[in-house]
PDB file of N, CA and C in Angstrom:
ATOM      1  N   MET A 151     -33.006  20.592  11.959  1.00 53.00           N
ATOM      2  CA  MET A 151     -32.634  19.353  12.635  1.00 53.00           C
ATOM      3  C   MET A 151     -33.565  18.211  12.234  1.00 53.00           C
ATOM      4  N   ASN A 152     -34.829  18.502  11.946  1.00 62.00           N
ATOM      5  CA  ASN A 152     -35.764  17.449  11.552  1.00 62.00           C
ATOM      6  C   ASN A 152     -35.334  16.772  10.265  1.00 62.00           C
ATOM      7  N   LYS A 153     -34.788  17.563   9.325  1.00 61.00           N
ATOM      8  CA  LYS A 153     -34.312  16.987   8.069  1.00 61.00           C
ATOM      9  C   LYS A 153     -33.207  15.962   8.341  1.00 61.00           C
ATOM     10  N   ASN A 154     -32.317  16.289   9.262  1.00 56.00           N
ATOM     11  CA  ASN A 154     -31.232  15.377   9.606  1.00 56.00           C
ATOM     12  C   ASN A 154     -31.764  14.075  10.194  1.00 56.00           C
ATOM     13  N   LYS A 155     -32.785  14.170  11.032  1.00 57.00           N
ATOM     14  CA  LYS A 155     -33.380  12.964  11.611  1.00 57.00           C
ATOM     15  C   LYS A 155     -34.034  12.118  10.531  1.00 57.00           C
ATOM     16  N   GLU A 156     -34.665  12.783   9.559  1.00 58.00           N
ATOM     17  CA  GLU A 156     -35.288  12.054   8.451  1.00 58.00           C
ATOM     18  C   GLU A 156     -34.240  11.307   7.640  1.00 58.00           C
ATOM     19  N   ILE A 157     -33.105  11.946   7.387  1.00 51.00           N
ATOM     20  CA  ILE A 157     -32.034  11.305   6.625  1.00 51.00           C
ATOM     21  C   ILE A 157     -31.528  10.074   7.365  1.00 51.00           C
ATOM     22  N   LEU A 158     -31.361  10.206   8.676  1.00 51.00           N
ATOM     23  CA  LEU A 158     -30.832   9.093   9.460  1.00 51.00           C
ATOM     24  C   LEU A 158     -31.824   7.939   9.574  1.00 51.00           C
ATOM     25  N   LYS A 159     -33.133   8.215   9.437  1.00 56.00           N
ATOM     26  CA  LYS A 159     -34.148   7.172   9.559  1.00 56.00           C
ATOM     27  C   LYS A 159     -34.679   6.714   8.199  1.00 56.00           C
ATOM     28  N   THR A 160     -33.907   6.911   7.138  1.00 57.00           N
ATOM     29  CA  THR A 160     -34.349   6.524   5.803  1.00 57.00           C
ATOM     30  C   THR A 160     -34.663   5.035   5.768  1.00 57.00           C
ATOM     31  N   ASN A 161     -35.809   4.694   5.186  1.00 57.00           N
ATOM     32  CA  ASN A 161     -36.192   3.289   5.081  1.00 57.00           C
ATOM     33  C   ASN A 161     -35.291   2.566   4.091  1.00 57.00           C
ATOM     34  N   HIS A 162     -34.938   1.358   4.415  1.00 60.00           N
ATOM     35  CA  HIS A 162     -34.158   0.524   3.512  1.00 60.00           C
ATOM     36  C   HIS A 162     -34.425  -0.931   3.840  1.00 60.00           C
ATOM     37  N   LEU A 163     -34.033  -1.792   2.942  1.00 60.00           N
ATOM     38  CA  LEU A 163     -34.208  -3.227   3.158  1.00 60.00           C
ATOM     39  C   LEU A 163     -33.328  -3.700   4.298  1.00 60.00           C
ATOM     40  N   SER A 164     -33.742  -4.764   4.970  1.00 66.00           N
ATOM     41  CA  SER A 164     -32.888  -5.335   6.002  1.00 66.00           C
ATOM     42  C   SER A 164     -31.653  -5.930   5.328  1.00 66.00           C
ATOM     43  N   TRP A 165     -30.572  -6.069   6.076  1.00 62.00           N
ATOM     44  CA  TRP A 165     -29.293  -6.515   5.519  1.00 62.00           C
ATOM     45  C   TRP A 165     -29.396  -7.832   4.741  1.00 62.00           C
ATOM     46  N   PRO A 166     -30.088  -8.860   5.218  1.00 69.00           N
ATOM     47  CA  PRO A 166     -30.157 -10.107   4.434  1.00 69.00           C
ATOM     48  C   PRO A 166     -30.812  -9.926   3.064  1.00 69.00           C
ATOM     49  N   LEU A 167     -31.693  -8.948   2.913  1.00 71.00           N
ATOM     50  CA  LEU A 167     -32.312  -8.677   1.614  1.00 71.00           C
ATOM     51  C   LEU A 167     -31.535  -7.632   0.818  1.00 71.00           C
ATOM     52  N   ASP A 168     -30.892  -6.718   1.519  1.00 70.00           N
ATOM     53  CA  ASP A 168     -30.188  -5.627   0.859  1.00 70.00           C
ATOM     54  C   ASP A 168     -28.964  -6.120   0.092  1.00 70.00           C
ATOM     55  N   LEU A 169     -28.228  -7.068   0.632  1.00 71.00           N
ATOM     56  CA  LEU A 169     -27.019  -7.561  -0.035  1.00 71.00           C
ATOM     57  C   LEU A 169     -27.340  -8.262  -1.353  1.00 71.00           C
ATOM     58  N   PRO A 170     -28.317  -9.181  -1.403  1.00 79.00           N
ATOM     59  CA  PRO A 170     -28.670  -9.764  -2.708  1.00 79.00           C
ATOM     60  C   PRO A 170     -29.172  -8.703  -3.700  1.00 79.00           C
ATOM     61  N   TRP A 171     -29.913  -7.713  -3.225  1.00 75.00           N
ATOM     62  CA  TRP A 171     -30.392  -6.636  -4.097  1.00 75.00           C
ATOM     63  C   TRP A 171     -29.211  -5.856  -4.667  1.00 75.00           C
ATOM     64  N   PHE A 172     -28.196  -5.628  -3.834  1.00 72.00           N
ATOM     65  CA  PHE A 172     -26.981  -4.948  -4.282  1.00 72.00           C
ATOM     66  C   PHE A 172     -26.331  -5.721  -5.427  1.00 72.00           C
ATOM     67  N   PHE A 173     -26.123  -7.027  -5.234  1.00 76.00           N
ATOM     68  CA  PHE A 173     -25.466  -7.830  -6.267  1.00 76.00           C
ATOM     69  C   PHE A 173     -26.314  -7.933  -7.533  1.00 76.00           C
ATOM     70  N   LEU A 174     -27.626  -8.000  -7.385  1.00 79.00           N
ATOM     71  CA  LEU A 174     -28.513  -8.028  -8.549  1.00 79.00           C
ATOM     72  C   LEU A 174     -28.346  -6.753  -9.381  1.00 79.00           C
ATOM     73  N   GLN A 175     -28.355  -5.615  -8.708  1.00 77.00           N
ATOM     74  CA  GLN A 175     -28.191  -4.344  -9.415  1.00 77.00           C
ATOM     75  C   GLN A 175     -26.824  -4.240 -10.078  1.00 77.00           C
ATOM     76  N   ARG A 176     -25.803  -4.702  -9.379  1.00 77.00           N
ATOM     77  CA  ARG A 176     -24.440  -4.574  -9.901  1.00 77.00           C
ATOM     78  C   ARG A 176     -24.186  -5.534 -11.060  1.00 77.00           C
ATOM     79  N   LYS A 177     -24.571  -6.784 -10.921  1.00 80.00           N
ATOM     80  CA  LYS A 177     -24.285  -7.802 -11.936  1.00 80.00           C
ATOM     81  C   LYS A 177     -25.213  -7.721 -13.137  1.00 80.00           C
ATOM     82  N   PHE A 178     -26.505  -7.669 -12.890  1.00 79.00           N
ATOM     83  CA  PHE A 178     -27.461  -7.786 -13.982  1.00 79.00           C
ATOM     84  C   PHE A 178     -27.933  -6.443 -14.545  1.00 79.00           C
ATOM     85  N   LEU A 179     -27.967  -5.430 -13.700  1.00 79.00           N
ATOM     86  CA  LEU A 179     -28.410  -4.121 -14.174  1.00 79.00           C
ATOM     87  C   LEU A 179     -27.247  -3.198 -14.521  1.00 79.00           C
ATOM     88  N   GLY A 180     -26.027  -3.641 -14.213  1.00 78.00           N
ATOM     89  CA  GLY A 180     -24.835  -2.885 -14.575  1.00 78.00           C
ATOM     90  C   GLY A 180     -24.609  -1.599 -13.804  1.00 78.00           C
ATOM     91  N   ARG A 181     -25.267  -1.439 -12.663  1.00 74.00           N
ATOM     92  CA  ARG A 181     -25.058  -0.234 -11.853  1.00 74.00           C
ATOM     93  C   ARG A 181     -23.753  -0.348 -11.089  1.00 74.00           C
ATOM     94  N   LYS A 182     -22.991   0.705 -11.084  1.00 73.00           N
ATOM     95  CA  LYS A 182     -21.731   0.721 -10.346  1.00 73.00           C
ATOM     96  C   LYS A 182     -22.004   1.294  -8.958  1.00 73.00           C
ATOM     97  N   LEU A 183     -22.211   0.406  -8.019  1.00 68.00           N
ATOM     98  CA  LEU A 183     -22.558   0.797  -6.659  1.00 68.00           C
ATOM     99  C   LEU A 183     -21.411   0.485  -5.713  1.00 68.00           C
ATOM    100  N   PRO A 184     -21.158   1.352  -4.750  1.00 71.00           N
ATOM    101  CA  PRO A 184     -20.159   1.019  -3.734  1.00 71.00           C
ATOM    102  C   PRO A 184     -20.747   0.018  -2.733  1.00 71.00           C
ATOM    103  N   LEU A 185     -20.010  -1.035  -2.446  1.00 67.00           N
ATOM    104  CA  LEU A 185     -20.477  -1.999  -1.446  1.00 67.00           C
ATOM    105  C   LEU A 185     -20.311  -1.414  -0.047  1.00 67.00           C
ATOM    106  N   LEU A 186     -19.155  -0.855   0.210  1.00 69.00           N
ATOM    107  CA  LEU A 186     -18.864  -0.254   1.507  1.00 69.00           C
ATOM    108  C   LEU A 186     -18.290   1.139   1.295  1.00 69.00           C
ATOM    109  N   ALA A 187     -18.510   1.997   2.237  1.00 76.00           N
ATOM    110  CA  ALA A 187     -17.942   3.339   2.182  1.00 76.00           C
ATOM    111  C   ALA A 187     -17.647   3.792   3.602  1.00 76.00           C
ATOM    112  N   SER A 188     -16.616   4.588   3.739  1.00 74.00           N
ATOM    113  CA  SER A 188     -16.305   5.155   5.052  1.00 74.00           C
ATOM    114  C   SER A 188     -15.716   6.547   4.851  1.00 74.00           C
ATOM    115  N   PHE A 189     -15.833   7.348   5.863  1.00 76.00           N
ATOM    116  CA  PHE A 189     -15.198   8.658   5.845  1.00 76.00           C
ATOM    117  C   PHE A 189     -14.902   9.054   7.281  1.00 76.00           C
ATOM    118  N   LYS A 190     -13.956   9.932   7.439  1.00 78.00           N
ATOM    119  CA  LYS A 190     -13.537  10.361   8.766  1.00 78.00           C
ATOM    120  C   LYS A 190     -14.250  11.660   9.121  1.00 78.00           C
ATOM    121  N   VAL A 191     -14.940  11.659  10.238  1.00 80.00           N
ATOM    122  CA  VAL A 191     -15.644  12.852  10.701  1.00 80.00           C
ATOM    123  C   VAL A 191     -14.651  13.839  11.303  1.00 80.00           C
ATOM    124  N   THR A 192     -13.602  13.314  11.910  1.00 80.00           N
ATOM    125  CA  THR A 192     -12.590  14.181  12.508  1.00 80.00           C
ATOM    126  C   THR A 192     -11.218  13.512  12.453  1.00 80.00           C
ATOM    127  N   TYR A 193     -10.195  14.354  12.395  1.00 77.00           N
ATOM    128  CA  TYR A 193      -8.819  13.875  12.504  1.00 77.00           C
ATOM    129  C   TYR A 193      -8.254  14.220  13.879  1.00 77.00           C
ATOM    130  N   ARG A 194      -9.071  14.827  14.717  1.00 77.00           N
ATOM    131  CA  ARG A 194      -8.604  15.210  16.045  1.00 77.00           C
ATOM    132  C   ARG A 194      -8.482  13.972  16.922  1.00 77.00           C
ATOM    133  N   CYS A 195      -7.281  13.694  17.324  1.00 77.00           N
ATOM    134  CA  CYS A 195      -7.010  12.509  18.137  1.00 77.00           C
ATOM    135  C   CYS A 195      -5.860  12.829  19.074  1.00 77.00           C
ATOM    136  N   ASN A 196      -5.986  12.434  20.327  1.00 76.00           N
ATOM    137  CA  ASN A 196      -4.925  12.718  21.285  1.00 76.00           C
ATOM    138  C   ASN A 196      -3.942  11.556  21.438  1.00 76.00           C
ATOM    139  N   LEU A 197      -4.073  10.545  20.610  1.00 80.00           N
ATOM    140  CA  LEU A 197      -3.118   9.439  20.611  1.00 80.00           C
ATOM    141  C   LEU A 197      -2.026   9.717  19.580  1.00 80.00           C
ATOM    142  N   THR A 198      -0.916   9.041  19.701  1.00 79.00           N
ATOM    143  CA  THR A 198       0.171   9.216  18.732  1.00 79.00           C
ATOM    144  C   THR A 198       0.644   7.853  18.242  1.00 79.00           C
ATOM    145  N   CYS A 199      -0.281   7.087  17.711  1.00 81.00           N
ATOM    146  CA  CYS A 199       0.046   5.755  17.206  1.00 81.00           C
ATOM    147  C   CYS A 199       0.991   5.867  16.014  1.00 81.00           C
ATOM    148  N   ARG A 200       1.997   5.020  15.956  1.00 81.00           N
ATOM    149  CA  ARG A 200       2.981   5.069  14.871  1.00 81.00           C
ATOM    150  C   ARG A 200       2.370   4.759  13.509  1.00 81.00           C
ATOM    151  N   ALA A 201       1.374   3.895  13.472  1.00 82.00           N
ATOM    152  CA  ALA A 201       0.787   3.467  12.198  1.00 82.00           C
ATOM    153  C   ALA A 201      -0.299   4.418  11.693  1.00 82.00           C
ATOM    154  N   CYS A 202      -0.653   5.400  12.467  1.00 79.00           N
ATOM    155  CA  CYS A 202      -1.774   6.278  12.114  1.00 79.00           C
ATOM    156  C   CYS A 202      -1.313   7.740  12.056  1.00 79.00           C
ATOM    157  N   PRO A 203      -1.562   8.420  10.940  1.00 77.00           N
ATOM    158  CA  PRO A 203      -1.118   9.817  10.811  1.00 77.00           C
ATOM    159  C   PRO A 203      -2.132  10.850  11.309  1.00 77.00           C
ATOM    160  N   PHE A 204      -3.255  10.436  11.869  1.00 74.00           N
ATOM    161  CA  PHE A 204      -4.312  11.388  12.211  1.00 74.00           C
ATOM    162  C   PHE A 204      -3.868  12.437  13.220  1.00 74.00           C
ATOM    163  N   HIS A 205      -3.068  12.050  14.199  1.00 71.00           N
ATOM    164  CA  HIS A 205      -2.644  13.020  15.208  1.00 71.00           C
ATOM    165  C   HIS A 205      -1.797  14.141  14.595  1.00 71.00           C
ATOM    166  N   LEU A 206      -1.186  13.892  13.440  1.00 75.00           N
ATOM    167  CA  LEU A 206      -0.387  14.921  12.770  1.00 75.00           C
ATOM    168  C   LEU A 206      -1.266  15.981  12.110  1.00 75.00           C
ATOM    169  N   ARG A 207      -2.524  15.670  11.894  1.00 75.00           N
ATOM    170  CA  ARG A 207      -3.454  16.589  11.232  1.00 75.00           C
ATOM    171  C   ARG A 207      -4.383  17.300  12.215  1.00 75.00           C
ATOM    172  N   ALA A 208      -4.280  17.019  13.474  1.00 71.00           N
ATOM    173  CA  ALA A 208      -5.243  17.508  14.472  1.00 71.00           C
ATOM    174  C   ALA A 208      -5.333  19.029  14.544  1.00 71.00           C
ATOM    175  N   ASP A 209      -4.242  19.740  14.274  1.00 76.00           N
ATOM    176  CA  ASP A 209      -4.244  21.200  14.398  1.00 76.00           C
ATOM    177  C   ASP A 209      -4.708  21.916  13.136  1.00 76.00           C
ATOM    178  N   ARG A 210      -4.910  21.199  12.070  1.00 77.00           N
ATOM    179  CA  ARG A 210      -5.330  21.832  10.815  1.00 77.00           C
ATOM    180  C   ARG A 210      -6.788  22.273  10.900  1.00 77.00           C
ATOM    181  N   GLU A 211      -7.099  23.311  10.150  1.00 73.00           N
ATOM    182  CA  GLU A 211      -8.460  23.844  10.154  1.00 73.00           C
ATOM    183  C   GLU A 211      -9.468  22.832   9.613  1.00 73.00           C
ATOM    184  N   GLU A 212      -9.063  22.041   8.626  1.00 72.00           N
ATOM    185  CA  GLU A 212      -9.965  21.057   8.021  1.00 72.00           C
ATOM    186  C   GLU A 212      -9.969  19.726   8.783  1.00 72.00           C
ATOM    187  N   ALA A 213      -9.486  19.723  10.016  1.00 71.00           N
ATOM    188  CA  ALA A 213      -9.394  18.487  10.790  1.00 71.00           C
ATOM    189  C   ALA A 213     -10.742  18.001  11.308  1.00 71.00           C
ATOM    190  N   HIS A 214     -11.757  18.827  11.217  1.00 79.00           N
ATOM    191  CA  HIS A 214     -13.062  18.461  11.761  1.00 79.00           C
ATOM    192  C   HIS A 214     -14.150  18.760  10.735  1.00 79.00           C
ATOM    193  N   MET A 215     -15.099  17.843  10.581  1.00 83.00           N
ATOM    194  CA  MET A 215     -16.197  17.999   9.632  1.00 83.00           C
ATOM    195  C   MET A 215     -17.424  18.531  10.375  1.00 83.00           C
ATOM    196  N   SER A 216     -18.122  19.475   9.764  1.00 87.00           N
ATOM    197  CA  SER A 216     -19.329  20.014  10.399  1.00 87.00           C
ATOM    198  C   SER A 216     -20.454  18.980  10.341  1.00 87.00           C
ATOM    199  N   TRP A 217     -21.463  19.182  11.178  1.00 89.00           N
ATOM    200  CA  TRP A 217     -22.618  18.277  11.212  1.00 89.00           C
ATOM    201  C   TRP A 217     -23.305  18.233   9.851  1.00 89.00           C
ATOM    202  N   ASP A 218     -23.521  19.403   9.252  1.00 92.00           N
ATOM    203  CA  ASP A 218     -24.202  19.466   7.956  1.00 92.00           C
ATOM    204  C   ASP A 218     -23.404  18.764   6.862  1.00 92.00           C
ATOM    205  N   THR A 219     -22.087  18.922   6.888  1.00 89.00           N
ATOM    206  CA  THR A 219     -21.246  18.245   5.899  1.00 89.00           C
ATOM    207  C   THR A 219     -21.300  16.735   6.094  1.00 89.00           C
ATOM    208  N   ALA A 220     -21.247  16.282   7.342  1.00 88.00           N
ATOM    209  CA  ALA A 220     -21.306  14.842   7.621  1.00 88.00           C
ATOM    210  C   ALA A 220     -22.633  14.252   7.156  1.00 88.00           C
ATOM    211  N   ILE A 221     -23.747  14.910   7.474  1.00 91.00           N
ATOM    212  CA  ILE A 221     -25.066  14.423   7.058  1.00 91.00           C
ATOM    213  C   ILE A 221     -25.184  14.453   5.540  1.00 91.00           C
ATOM    214  N   GLY A 222     -24.684  15.510   4.907  1.00 91.00           N
ATOM    215  CA  GLY A 222     -24.710  15.599   3.451  1.00 91.00           C
ATOM    216  C   GLY A 222     -23.902  14.492   2.797  1.00 91.00           C
ATOM    217  N   THR A 223     -22.752  14.172   3.378  1.00 87.00           N
ATOM    218  CA  THR A 223     -21.911  13.095   2.857  1.00 87.00           C
ATOM    219  C   THR A 223     -22.602  11.751   3.005  1.00 87.00           C
ATOM    220  N   LEU A 224     -23.197  11.506   4.163  1.00 87.00           N
ATOM    221  CA  LEU A 224     -23.934  10.256   4.366  1.00 87.00           C
ATOM    222  C   LEU A 224     -25.099  10.138   3.394  1.00 87.00           C
ATOM    223  N   ASP A 225     -25.788  11.244   3.169  1.00 88.00           N
ATOM    224  CA  ASP A 225     -26.906  11.248   2.224  1.00 88.00           C
ATOM    225  C   ASP A 225     -26.415  10.935   0.808  1.00 88.00           C
ATOM    226  N   SER A 226     -25.298  11.530   0.416  1.00 87.00           N
ATOM    227  CA  SER A 226     -24.732  11.264  -0.916  1.00 87.00           C
ATOM    228  C   SER A 226     -24.326   9.804  -1.064  1.00 87.00           C
ATOM    229  N   LEU A 227     -23.676   9.256  -0.048  1.00 83.00           N
ATOM    230  CA  LEU A 227     -23.281   7.845  -0.091  1.00 83.00           C
ATOM    231  C   LEU A 227     -24.506   6.948  -0.178  1.00 83.00           C
ATOM    232  N   ARG A 228     -25.545   7.313   0.535  1.00 81.00           N
ATOM    233  CA  ARG A 228     -26.789   6.538   0.506  1.00 81.00           C
ATOM    234  C   ARG A 228     -27.406   6.544  -0.896  1.00 81.00           C
ATOM    235  N   ARG A 229     -27.432   7.732  -1.526  1.00 82.00           N
ATOM    236  CA  ARG A 229     -27.978   7.839  -2.880  1.00 82.00           C
ATOM    237  C   ARG A 229     -27.148   7.043  -3.885  1.00 82.00           C
ATOM    238  N   LEU A 230     -25.848   6.907  -3.626  1.00 78.00           N
ATOM    239  CA  LEU A 230     -24.982   6.122  -4.508  1.00 78.00           C
ATOM    240  C   LEU A 230     -25.165   4.622  -4.313  1.00 78.00           C
ATOM    241  N   GLY A 231     -25.831   4.240  -3.231  1.00 72.00           N
ATOM    242  CA  GLY A 231     -26.094   2.830  -2.994  1.00 72.00           C
ATOM    243  C   GLY A 231     -25.342   2.230  -1.831  1.00 72.00           C
ATOM    244  N   ALA A 232     -24.487   3.008  -1.180  1.00 74.00           N
ATOM    245  CA  ALA A 232     -23.740   2.484  -0.036  1.00 74.00           C
ATOM    246  C   ALA A 232     -24.684   2.266   1.132  1.00 74.00           C
ATOM    247  N   ARG A 233     -24.442   1.219   1.881  1.00 66.00           N
ATOM    248  CA  ARG A 233     -25.249   0.938   3.056  1.00 66.00           C
ATOM    249  C   ARG A 233     -24.333   0.838   4.230  1.00 66.00           C
TER     250      ARG A 233
END
């Protein structure tokens, strides 16, 4: 669990400095960095919104992400440059 806390408390630049650093790396250094990233931790939802298919996936085995998988995914996105 301590490793997970360390991942969540990773030091990074504050947002006003991080965004210019992102563009500097992307434009001048040619790094292909994701500006934004998102992922779904779970598809389990008790709503049945017409525009959203998540409730149709709620019963599937892969409908929920484990804690370790979620932390690993966040760590990977962080290493890729996503903030």
